[in-house]
Amino acid sequence: MPNISIAIDGPAGAGKSTIAKLVSKSMGIIYLDTGAMYRTVALKAIREGIDTLDREKLSSLVRDIDIKISYDGEEQRIFLEGEDVSGKIRTPQISIGASNVATIPEVRIKMVELQREIAAQNSVVMDGRDIGTYVLPNANLKIFLTASTEERAARRYKEQLEKGVKDISLEDVKKDIEYRDKNDSSRSFAPLSKADDAIELDTTNLTIEQVAEIIMKYAGELK
Ligand code: DC
């Protein structure tokens, strides 16, 4: 059977990764979190003291960057030059940095190359911002998840509290989300947008189980 690909796009906090994990698990295929790649580029830039919007420096930083993905069971691990940075890329500073580096065409071209390579070799559920529109325009199923800014901020805030992060406020989380929404949607190269043939689902008033049930119905039809 040829490889299948499922694209799940949408803004931060819309529920993409939770749903992508459920779908990949139930279908027995891999899940690729493409945001982790941009986060890893941002981590490297910040470690090297590079402004995450400096196109020239970022272009040269990604030219021969060594990013590898592996799977620990179903869990994706991401490695920067051999170091497992999966936990280190989940901070508010890296979220903003990732959104910044993701506006740079040279960074995107490099990341998309890696993403397409993985999709060429595996059946995959990929989540991101431009998967249905740019990375995998021929994906077998395209989903675009949305939710109100307030709801997305509340979800992210809860996640941070559960992780034990104390020095943040709901207002800060909301501001970060608004900054990223604007940055991700307004960039000129492969911005966050819904593909014409994507199924759009507003998750504001739905539970994860309800969203999963709707999407699994579509995914089940691919088998
Ligand atoms: O999904 P995430 O929050 O981990 O993504 C972090 C940032 O990376 C996001 O604000 C925009 C960027 N990104 C992107 O531009 N394209 C993708 N396919 C995935 C993420």
CSV table of C-alpha atoms and ligand atoms in Angstrom, one decimal:
chain,number,residue,atom,x,y,z
A,1,MET,CA,0.0,0.0,0.0
A,2,PRO,CA,1.4,3.5,-0.8
A,3,ASN,CA,2.2,5.8,2.1
A,4,ILE,CA,-0.7,7.9,3.4
A,5,SER,CA,-0.3,11.4,4.8
A,6,ILE,CA,-2.6,13.4,7.0
A,7,ALA,CA,-2.0,17.2,7.5
A,8,ILE,CA,-3.3,18.9,10.6
A,9,ASP,CA,-2.8,22.7,10.6
A,10,GLY,CA,-4.0,25.6,12.8
A,11,PRO,CA,-2.8,28.2,15.3
A,12,ALA,CA,-1.2,27.5,18.7
A,13,GLY,CA,-3.5,25.9,21.2
A,14,ALA,CA,-6.1,24.7,18.7
A,15,GLY,CA,-5.5,21.1,19.7
A,16,LYS,CA,-3.3,19.9,16.8
A,17,SER,CA,-0.7,17.9,18.6
A,18,THR,CA,-3.2,16.1,20.9
A,19,ILE,CA,-5.4,15.1,18.0
A,20,ALA,CA,-2.4,14.2,15.7
A,21,LYS,CA,-1.1,11.9,18.4
A,22,LEU,CA,-4.4,10.1,18.8
A,23,VAL,CA,-4.9,9.7,15.1
A,24,SER,CA,-1.3,8.4,14.5
A,25,LYS,CA,-1.7,6.0,17.4
A,26,SER,CA,-5.0,4.6,16.2
A,27,MET,CA,-3.7,4.2,12.6
A,28,GLY,CA,-0.3,2.8,13.6
A,29,ILE,CA,1.6,5.5,11.7
A,30,ILE,CA,4.1,8.1,12.8
A,31,TYR,CA,3.4,11.6,14.1
A,32,LEU,CA,5.6,14.4,13.0
A,33,ASP,CA,5.4,17.6,15.1
A,34,THR,CA,7.0,20.1,12.6
A,35,GLY,CA,6.8,23.0,15.2
A,36,ALA,CA,9.6,21.1,17.1
A,37,MET,CA,11.9,21.7,14.2
A,38,TYR,CA,11.4,25.5,14.1
A,39,ARG,CA,11.8,25.4,17.9
A,40,THR,CA,15.1,23.6,17.6
A,41,VAL,CA,16.4,26.2,15.1
A,42,ALA,CA,15.4,28.9,17.6
A,43,LEU,CA,17.1,27.1,20.4
A,44,LYS,CA,20.4,27.0,18.5
A,45,ALA,CA,20.1,30.7,17.5
A,46,ILE,CA,19.4,31.8,21.1
A,47,ARG,CA,22.3,29.7,22.4
A,48,GLU,CA,24.6,31.4,19.9
A,49,GLY,CA,23.3,34.8,20.7
A,50,ILE,CA,21.7,35.4,17.3
A,51,ASP,CA,18.6,37.5,16.9
A,52,THR,CA,15.9,35.1,15.8
A,53,LEU,CA,14.8,37.6,13.1
A,54,ASP,CA,18.3,38.0,11.6
A,55,ARG,CA,17.8,36.6,8.1
A,56,GLU,CA,21.4,36.5,7.1
A,57,LYS,CA,22.7,34.8,10.3
A,58,LEU,CA,19.7,32.4,10.4
A,59,SER,CA,20.3,31.4,6.7
A,60,SER,CA,23.8,30.5,7.4
A,61,LEU,CA,22.9,28.8,10.8
A,62,VAL,CA,20.5,26.4,9.0
A,63,ARG,CA,22.8,25.6,6.0
A,64,ASP,CA,24.3,22.6,7.7
A,65,ILE,CA,22.3,22.3,10.9
A,66,ASP,CA,22.1,18.8,12.3
A,67,ILE,CA,18.5,18.1,13.3
A,68,LYS,CA,17.3,14.5,13.7
A,69,ILE,CA,14.0,13.0,14.7
A,70,SER,CA,13.6,9.6,16.3
A,71,TYR,CA,10.8,7.8,18.1
A,72,ASP,CA,10.7,6.4,21.6
A,73,GLY,CA,7.7,4.3,21.2
A,74,GLU,CA,5.1,6.8,20.0
A,75,GLU,CA,6.9,9.8,21.5
A,76,GLN,CA,8.8,12.0,19.1
A,77,ARG,CA,12.3,13.0,20.2
A,78,ILE,CA,14.2,15.7,18.5
A,79,PHE,CA,18.0,16.0,18.5
A,80,LEU,CA,20.2,19.0,17.8
A,81,GLU,CA,23.7,18.0,17.0
A,82,GLY,CA,23.2,14.7,18.8
A,83,GLU,CA,21.7,16.3,22.0
A,84,ASP,CA,18.1,15.4,22.9
A,85,VAL,CA,16.5,18.8,23.1
A,86,SER,CA,12.9,17.6,23.2
A,87,GLY,CA,12.2,19.1,26.7
A,88,LYS,CA,14.3,22.2,26.2
A,89,ILE,CA,12.3,23.6,23.3
A,90,ARG,CA,9.0,24.0,25.3
A,91,THR,CA,9.5,27.4,26.8
A,92,PRO,CA,7.7,30.7,26.1
A,93,GLN,CA,11.0,32.3,24.9
A,94,ILE,CA,11.5,29.4,22.4
A,95,SER,CA,7.9,29.7,21.2
A,96,ILE,CA,8.4,33.3,20.2
A,97,GLY,CA,11.8,32.5,18.7
A,98,ALA,CA,10.4,29.7,16.7
A,99,SER,CA,7.7,31.9,15.3
A,100,ASN,CA,10.4,34.4,14.3
A,101,VAL,CA,12.8,32.0,12.6
A,102,ALA,CA,9.8,30.5,10.8
A,103,THR,CA,9.3,33.8,8.9
A,104,ILE,CA,12.7,33.3,7.2
A,105,PRO,CA,12.4,31.6,3.8
A,106,GLU,CA,15.8,29.8,4.0
A,107,VAL,CA,14.8,28.3,7.3
A,108,ARG,CA,11.5,27.1,6.0
A,109,ILE,CA,13.0,25.6,2.8
A,110,LYS,CA,15.5,23.6,4.9
A,111,MET,CA,12.8,22.3,7.4
A,112,VAL,CA,10.4,21.4,4.6
A,113,GLU,CA,13.1,19.4,2.9
A,114,LEU,CA,13.4,17.3,6.1
A,115,GLN,CA,9.6,17.0,6.5
A,116,ARG,CA,9.1,15.9,2.9
A,117,GLU,CA,11.8,13.3,3.3
A,118,ILE,CA,10.1,11.8,6.3
A,119,ALA,CA,6.7,11.8,4.5
A,120,ALA,CA,8.3,10.1,1.4
A,121,GLN,CA,9.5,7.2,3.5
A,122,ASN,CA,6.6,6.8,6.0
A,123,SER,CA,2.9,7.1,6.4
A,124,VAL,CA,2.6,10.1,8.6
A,125,VAL,CA,0.3,12.5,10.5
A,126,MET,CA,2.1,15.9,10.4
A,127,ASP,CA,1.0,18.9,12.3
A,128,GLY,CA,2.1,22.5,11.7
A,129,ARG,CA,0.9,25.7,10.0
A,130,ASP,CA,1.6,25.1,6.2
A,131,ILE,CA,1.4,21.3,5.9
A,132,GLY,CA,-1.8,21.2,3.8
A,133,THR,CA,-1.0,24.3,1.8
A,134,TYR,CA,2.8,23.9,1.1
A,135,VAL,CA,4.6,20.9,2.6
A,136,LEU,CA,2.2,18.1,1.6
A,137,PRO,CA,-0.3,19.7,-0.9
A,138,ASN,CA,-1.4,16.1,-2.0
A,139,ALA,CA,-2.0,14.9,1.6
A,140,ASN,CA,-4.8,12.3,1.7
A,141,LEU,CA,-6.6,14.2,4.5
A,142,LYS,CA,-6.3,17.8,5.5
A,143,ILE,CA,-7.7,19.2,8.8
A,144,PHE,CA,-7.6,22.8,9.9
A,145,LEU,CA,-8.3,23.3,13.6
A,146,THR,CA,-9.2,26.6,15.1
A,147,ALA,CA,-10.5,27.9,18.5
A,148,SER,CA,-11.0,31.3,20.0
A,149,THR,CA,-7.9,33.2,21.3
A,150,GLU,CA,-9.3,33.1,24.8
A,151,GLU,CA,-9.8,29.3,24.7
A,152,ARG,CA,-6.4,28.7,23.2
A,153,ALA,CA,-4.7,30.9,25.8
A,154,ALA,CA,-6.5,29.1,28.6
A,155,ARG,CA,-5.4,25.7,27.3
A,156,ARG,CA,-1.8,26.7,27.0
A,157,TYR,CA,-1.8,28.4,30.5
A,158,LYS,CA,-3.3,25.2,32.0
A,159,GLU,CA,-0.6,23.1,30.3
A,160,GLN,CA,2.2,25.3,31.7
A,161,LEU,CA,0.7,25.2,35.2
A,162,GLU,CA,0.5,21.4,34.9
A,163,LYS,CA,4.2,21.3,33.9
A,164,GLY,CA,5.0,23.2,37.1
A,165,VAL,CA,5.7,26.6,35.5
A,166,LYS,CA,4.8,29.2,38.1
A,167,ASP,CA,6.0,32.6,36.9
A,168,ILE,CA,3.5,33.1,34.1
A,169,SER,CA,0.1,34.8,33.9
A,170,LEU,CA,-2.8,34.0,31.6
A,171,GLU,CA,-2.4,37.5,30.2
A,172,ASP,CA,1.3,36.7,29.2
A,173,VAL,CA,0.2,33.5,27.5
A,174,LYS,CA,-2.5,35.3,25.6
A,175,LYS,CA,-0.1,38.0,24.4
A,176,ASP,CA,2.4,35.4,23.2
A,177,ILE,CA,-0.4,33.6,21.3
A,178,GLU,CA,-1.5,36.9,19.7
A,179,TYR,CA,2.0,37.7,18.7
A,180,ARG,CA,2.5,34.3,17.1
A,181,ASP,CA,-0.9,34.3,15.3
A,182,LYS,CA,0.0,37.6,13.7
A,183,ASN,CA,3.6,36.6,12.8
A,184,ASP,CA,2.6,33.2,11.5
A,185,SER,CA,-0.3,34.4,9.4
A,186,SER,CA,1.3,37.5,7.9
A,187,ARG,CA,4.6,36.2,6.8
A,188,SER,CA,5.0,36.1,3.0
A,189,PHE,CA,6.4,32.6,2.6
A,190,ALA,CA,4.0,29.7,3.4
A,191,PRO,CA,1.9,31.5,6.0
A,192,LEU,CA,-0.5,29.8,8.4
A,193,SER,CA,-3.6,29.4,6.3
A,194,LYS,CA,-6.3,26.8,5.6
A,195,ALA,CA,-5.9,24.8,2.4
A,196,ASP,CA,-9.0,25.1,0.1
A,197,ASP,CA,-9.6,21.3,0.4
A,198,ALA,CA,-9.0,21.2,4.2
A,199,ILE,CA,-11.8,20.3,6.7
A,200,GLU,CA,-12.1,23.1,9.2
A,201,LEU,CA,-13.2,22.5,12.7
A,202,ASP,CA,-13.7,25.0,15.5
A,203,THR,CA,-12.7,23.3,18.7
A,204,THR,CA,-13.6,26.1,21.1
A,205,ASN,CA,-16.6,24.3,22.6
A,206,LEU,CA,-15.6,20.8,22.0
A,207,THR,CA,-13.7,18.3,24.2
A,208,ILE,CA,-10.7,16.5,22.9
A,209,GLU,CA,-12.7,13.3,22.7
A,210,GLN,CA,-15.4,15.0,20.5
A,211,VAL,CA,-12.7,16.5,18.2
A,212,ALA,CA,-11.0,13.1,18.0
A,213,GLU,CA,-14.2,11.3,17.2
A,214,ILE,CA,-15.0,13.7,14.3
A,215,ILE,CA,-11.5,13.4,12.8
A,216,MET,CA,-11.2,9.7,13.3
A,217,LYS,CA,-14.3,9.3,11.2
A,218,TYR,CA,-12.5,11.0,8.3
A,219,ALA,CA,-9.2,9.2,9.0
A,220,GLY,CA,-11.0,5.8,9.2
A,221,GLU,CA,-12.2,6.3,5.6
A,222,LEU,CA,-8.6,6.3,4.4
A,223,LYS,CA,-7.9,2.8,5.5
B,1,DC,O1,3.4,24.2,16.7
B,1,DC,P1,4.3,25.0,17.6
B,1,DC,O2,3.7,25.9,18.5
B,1,DC,O3,5.3,24.1,18.3
B,1,DC,O4,5.2,25.9,16.5
B,1,DC,C1,6.1,26.9,16.9
B,1,DC,C2,6.3,27.9,15.9
B,1,DC,O5,6.8,27.4,14.7
B,1,DC,C3,5.0,28.5,15.4
B,1,DC,O6,4.6,29.7,16.1
B,1,DC,C4,5.2,28.8,13.9
B,1,DC,C5,6.3,27.9,13.5
B,1,DC,N1,5.8,26.8,12.6
B,1,DC,C6,5.7,27.1,11.3
B,1,DC,O7,5.9,28.2,10.9
B,1,DC,N2,5.3,26.1,10.4
B,1,DC,C7,5.1,24.8,10.9
B,1,DC,N3,4.8,23.9,10.0
B,1,DC,C8,5.2,24.5,12.3
B,1,DC,C9,5.5,25.6,13.1
